[in-house]
mmCIF file of C-alpha atoms in Angstrom:
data_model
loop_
_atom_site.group_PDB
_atom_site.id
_atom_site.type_symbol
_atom_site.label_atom_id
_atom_site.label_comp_id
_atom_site.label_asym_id
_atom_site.label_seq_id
_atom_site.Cartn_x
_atom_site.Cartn_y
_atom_site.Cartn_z
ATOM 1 C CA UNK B 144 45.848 176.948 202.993
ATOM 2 C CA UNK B 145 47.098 178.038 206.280
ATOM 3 C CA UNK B 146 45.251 177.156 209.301
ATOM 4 C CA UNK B 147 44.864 179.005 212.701
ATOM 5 C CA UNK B 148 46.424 177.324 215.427
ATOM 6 C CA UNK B 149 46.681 178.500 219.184
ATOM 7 C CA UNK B 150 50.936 177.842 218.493
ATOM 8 C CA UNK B 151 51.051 179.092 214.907
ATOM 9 C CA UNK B 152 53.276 181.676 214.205
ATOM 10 C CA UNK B 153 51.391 184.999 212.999
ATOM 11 C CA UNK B 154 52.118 186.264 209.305
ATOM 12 C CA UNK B 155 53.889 189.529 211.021
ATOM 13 C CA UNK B 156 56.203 187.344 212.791
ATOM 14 C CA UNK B 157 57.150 185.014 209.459
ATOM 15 C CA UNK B 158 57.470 188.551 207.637
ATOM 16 C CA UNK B 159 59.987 189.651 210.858
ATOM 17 C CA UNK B 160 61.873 186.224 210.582
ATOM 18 C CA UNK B 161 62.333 186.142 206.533
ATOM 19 C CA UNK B 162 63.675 190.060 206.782
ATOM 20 C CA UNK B 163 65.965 189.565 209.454
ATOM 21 C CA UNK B 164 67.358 186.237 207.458
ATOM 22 C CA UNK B 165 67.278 187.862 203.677
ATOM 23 C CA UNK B 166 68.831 191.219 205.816
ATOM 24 C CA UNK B 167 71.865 188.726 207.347
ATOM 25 C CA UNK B 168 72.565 187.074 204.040
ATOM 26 C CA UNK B 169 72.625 190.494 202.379
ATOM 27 C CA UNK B 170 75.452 191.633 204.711
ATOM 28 C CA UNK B 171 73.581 193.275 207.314
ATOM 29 C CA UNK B 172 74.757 192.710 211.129
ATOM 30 C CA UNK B 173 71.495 192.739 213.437
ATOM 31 C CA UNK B 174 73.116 191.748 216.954
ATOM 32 C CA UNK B 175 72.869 194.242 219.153
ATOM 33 C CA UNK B 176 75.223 197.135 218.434
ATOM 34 C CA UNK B 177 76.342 195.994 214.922
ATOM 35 C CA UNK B 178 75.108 199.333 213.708
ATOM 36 C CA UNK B 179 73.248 196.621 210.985
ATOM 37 C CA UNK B 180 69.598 197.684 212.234
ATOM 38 C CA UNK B 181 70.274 201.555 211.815
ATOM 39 C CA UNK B 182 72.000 200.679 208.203
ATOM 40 C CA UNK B 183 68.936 198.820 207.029
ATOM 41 C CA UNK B 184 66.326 201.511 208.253
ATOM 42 C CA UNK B 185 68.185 204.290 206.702
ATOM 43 C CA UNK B 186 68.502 202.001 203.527
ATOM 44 C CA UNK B 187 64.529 201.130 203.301
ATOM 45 C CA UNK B 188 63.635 204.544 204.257
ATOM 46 C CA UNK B 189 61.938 203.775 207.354
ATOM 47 C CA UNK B 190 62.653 204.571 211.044
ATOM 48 C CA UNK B 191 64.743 202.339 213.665
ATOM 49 C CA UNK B 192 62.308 201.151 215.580
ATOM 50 C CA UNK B 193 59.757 200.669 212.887
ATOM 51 C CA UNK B 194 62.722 198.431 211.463
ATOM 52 C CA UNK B 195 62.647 196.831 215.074
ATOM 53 C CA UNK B 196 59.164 196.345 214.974
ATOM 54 C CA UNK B 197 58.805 194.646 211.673
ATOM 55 C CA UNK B 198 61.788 192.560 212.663
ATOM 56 C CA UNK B 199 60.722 191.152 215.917
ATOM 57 C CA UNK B 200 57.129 190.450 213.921
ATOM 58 C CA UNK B 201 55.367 192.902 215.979
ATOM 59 C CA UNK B 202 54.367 194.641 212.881
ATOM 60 C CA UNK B 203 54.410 194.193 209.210
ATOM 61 C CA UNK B 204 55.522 197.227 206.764
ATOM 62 C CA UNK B 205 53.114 199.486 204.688
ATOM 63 C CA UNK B 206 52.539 198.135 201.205
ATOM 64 C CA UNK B 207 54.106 201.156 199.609
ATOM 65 C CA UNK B 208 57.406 200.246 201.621
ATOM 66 C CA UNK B 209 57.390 196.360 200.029
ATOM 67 C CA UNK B 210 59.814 197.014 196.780
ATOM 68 C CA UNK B 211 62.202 199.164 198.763
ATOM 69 C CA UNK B 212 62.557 196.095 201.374
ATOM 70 C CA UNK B 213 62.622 193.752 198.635
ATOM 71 C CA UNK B 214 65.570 195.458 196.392
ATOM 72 C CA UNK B 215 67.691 196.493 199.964
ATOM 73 C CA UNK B 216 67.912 192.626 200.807
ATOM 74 C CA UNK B 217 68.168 191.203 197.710
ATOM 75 C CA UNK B 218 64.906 189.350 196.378
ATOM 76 C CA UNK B 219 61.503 190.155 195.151
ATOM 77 C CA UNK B 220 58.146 191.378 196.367
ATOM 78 C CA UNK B 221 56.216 188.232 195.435
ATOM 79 C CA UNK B 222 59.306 186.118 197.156
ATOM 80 C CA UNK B 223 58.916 188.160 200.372
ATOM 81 C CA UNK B 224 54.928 188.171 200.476
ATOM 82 C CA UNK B 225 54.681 184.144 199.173
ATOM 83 C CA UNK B 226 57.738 182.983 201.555
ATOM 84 C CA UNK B 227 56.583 184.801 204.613
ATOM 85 C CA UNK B 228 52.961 183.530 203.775
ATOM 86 C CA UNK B 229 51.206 186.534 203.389
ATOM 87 C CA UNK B 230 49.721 185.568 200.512
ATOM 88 C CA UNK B 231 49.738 181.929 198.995
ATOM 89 C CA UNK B 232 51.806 180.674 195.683
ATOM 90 C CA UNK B 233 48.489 180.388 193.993
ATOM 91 C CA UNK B 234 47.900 183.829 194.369
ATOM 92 C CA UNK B 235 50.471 185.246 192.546
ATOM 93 C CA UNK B 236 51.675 182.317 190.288
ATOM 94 C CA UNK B 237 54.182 183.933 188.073
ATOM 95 C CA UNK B 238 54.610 187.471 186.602
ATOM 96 C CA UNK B 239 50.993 188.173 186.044
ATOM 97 C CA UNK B 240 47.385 186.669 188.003
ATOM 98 C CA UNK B 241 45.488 185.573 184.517
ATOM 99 C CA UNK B 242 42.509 185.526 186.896
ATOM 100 C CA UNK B 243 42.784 189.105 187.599
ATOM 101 C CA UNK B 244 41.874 191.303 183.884
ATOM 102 C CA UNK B 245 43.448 194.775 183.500
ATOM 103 C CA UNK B 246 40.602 196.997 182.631
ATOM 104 C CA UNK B 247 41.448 196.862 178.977
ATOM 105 C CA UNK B 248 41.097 193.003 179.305
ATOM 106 C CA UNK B 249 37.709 193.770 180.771
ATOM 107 C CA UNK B 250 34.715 193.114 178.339
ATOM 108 C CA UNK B 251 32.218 195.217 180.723
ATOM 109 C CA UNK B 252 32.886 197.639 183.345
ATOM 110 C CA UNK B 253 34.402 196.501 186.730
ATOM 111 C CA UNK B 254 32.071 195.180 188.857
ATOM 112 C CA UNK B 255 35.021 193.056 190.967
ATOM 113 C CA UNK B 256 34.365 194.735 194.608
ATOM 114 C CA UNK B 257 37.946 195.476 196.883
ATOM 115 C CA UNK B 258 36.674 192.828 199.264
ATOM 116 C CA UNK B 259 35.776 190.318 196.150
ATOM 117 C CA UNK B 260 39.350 190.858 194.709
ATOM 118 C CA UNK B 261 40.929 190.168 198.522
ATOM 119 C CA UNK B 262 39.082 187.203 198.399
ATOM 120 C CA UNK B 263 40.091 185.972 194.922
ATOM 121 C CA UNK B 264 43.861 186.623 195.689
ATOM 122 C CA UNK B 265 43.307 184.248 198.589
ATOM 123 C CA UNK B 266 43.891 187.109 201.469
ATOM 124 C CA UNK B 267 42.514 186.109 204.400
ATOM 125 C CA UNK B 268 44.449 187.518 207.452
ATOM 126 C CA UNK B 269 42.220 190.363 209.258
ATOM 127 C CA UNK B 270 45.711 192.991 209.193
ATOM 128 C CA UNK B 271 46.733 191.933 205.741
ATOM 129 C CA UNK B 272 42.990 192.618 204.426
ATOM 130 C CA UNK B 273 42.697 195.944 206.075
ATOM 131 C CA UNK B 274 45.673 197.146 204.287
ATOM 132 C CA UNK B 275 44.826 195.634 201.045
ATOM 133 C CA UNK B 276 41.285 196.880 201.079
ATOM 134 C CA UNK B 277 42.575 200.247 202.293
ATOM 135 C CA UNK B 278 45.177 200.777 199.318
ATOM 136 C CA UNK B 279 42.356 199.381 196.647
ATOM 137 C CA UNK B 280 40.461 201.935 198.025
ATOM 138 C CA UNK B 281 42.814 205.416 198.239
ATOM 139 C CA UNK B 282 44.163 204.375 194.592
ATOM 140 C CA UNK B 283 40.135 204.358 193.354
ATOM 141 C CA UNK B 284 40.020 207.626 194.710
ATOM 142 C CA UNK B 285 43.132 209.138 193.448
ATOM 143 C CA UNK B 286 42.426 207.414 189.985
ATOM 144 C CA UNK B 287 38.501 209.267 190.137
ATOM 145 C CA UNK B 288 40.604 212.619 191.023
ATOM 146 C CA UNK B 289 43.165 211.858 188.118
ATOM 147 C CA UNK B 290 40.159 211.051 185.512
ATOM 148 C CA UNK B 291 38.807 214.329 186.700
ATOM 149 C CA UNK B 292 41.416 216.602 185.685
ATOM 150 C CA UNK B 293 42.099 214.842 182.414
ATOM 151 C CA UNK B 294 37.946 215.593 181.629
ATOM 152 C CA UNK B 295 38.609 218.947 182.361
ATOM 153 C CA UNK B 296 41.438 219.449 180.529
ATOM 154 C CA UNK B 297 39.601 218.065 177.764
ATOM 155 C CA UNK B 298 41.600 214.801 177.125
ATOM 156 C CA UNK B 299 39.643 212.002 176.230
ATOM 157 C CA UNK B 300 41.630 208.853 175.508
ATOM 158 C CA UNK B 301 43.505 206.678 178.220
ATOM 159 C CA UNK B 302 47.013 205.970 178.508
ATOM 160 C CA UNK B 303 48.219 202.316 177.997
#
């Protein structure tokens, strides 16, 4: 586990450092007036100087953004998140978390809290948290809205 030290490096800067590497190998020239910078915002869909941002490690991207970054330089959201340490091997050990049950796998109703799954995935960075507990929390919502309409249109079942 990572430990907080006055000259560690913060997880936004590792994030900035393994994109502008993964970026280079993929063929993208960053120095200053290679044009690389405006190519790779306008392939991941976000702005210049959000690009510039996330790649001097002042910032780190918006979770929706993650799978575009990963497929435009060449690797995988786990790879990205696990290299830059934003979240730990352990948490996301191969294709699925056994740890974590779908709610199919689920013999009782969810009772796992946002902040109880954050801490079971190992996610301990104040930034990282926020945005973790903020997504759990907007797709609960959107799911309640979705479960909604299917009650009113009379559907009962739930899709696999």
């Amino acid at each position: 586990m990572e430990t907080n030290h006055p000259d560690a490096t913060s997880t936004a800067e590792r994030f900035g450092r393994l994109i502008t590497n993964l970026a280079i190998e993929a063929g993208y020239n960053l120095d200053s007036g290679g044009g690389g910078r405006s190519a790779l915002a306008r392939d991941i869909g976000m702005s210049p100087s959000a690009v510039g941002r996330m790649l001097s490690g002042k910032t780190l991207p918006m979770p929706h953004q993650l799978e575009t970054i990963a497929r435009v330089v060449h690797t995988d959201v786990r790879t990205l998140l696990v290299t830059a340490g934003v979240i730990s091997d352990r948490s996301w050990p191969g294709e699925t978390n056994a740890d974590v049950l779908s709610a199919s796998q689920q013999s009782q109703p969810a009772s796992l809290s946002p902040e109880a799954a954050a801490d079971a995935w190992g996610i301990t960075e104040p930034g990282i948290r926020s945005m973790l507990l903020g997504s759990i929390e907007h797709a609960i919502r959107l799911q309640e809205a979705s479960s909604r309409k299917a009650r009113d249109r009379g559907e009962t079942g739930t899709r696999g």
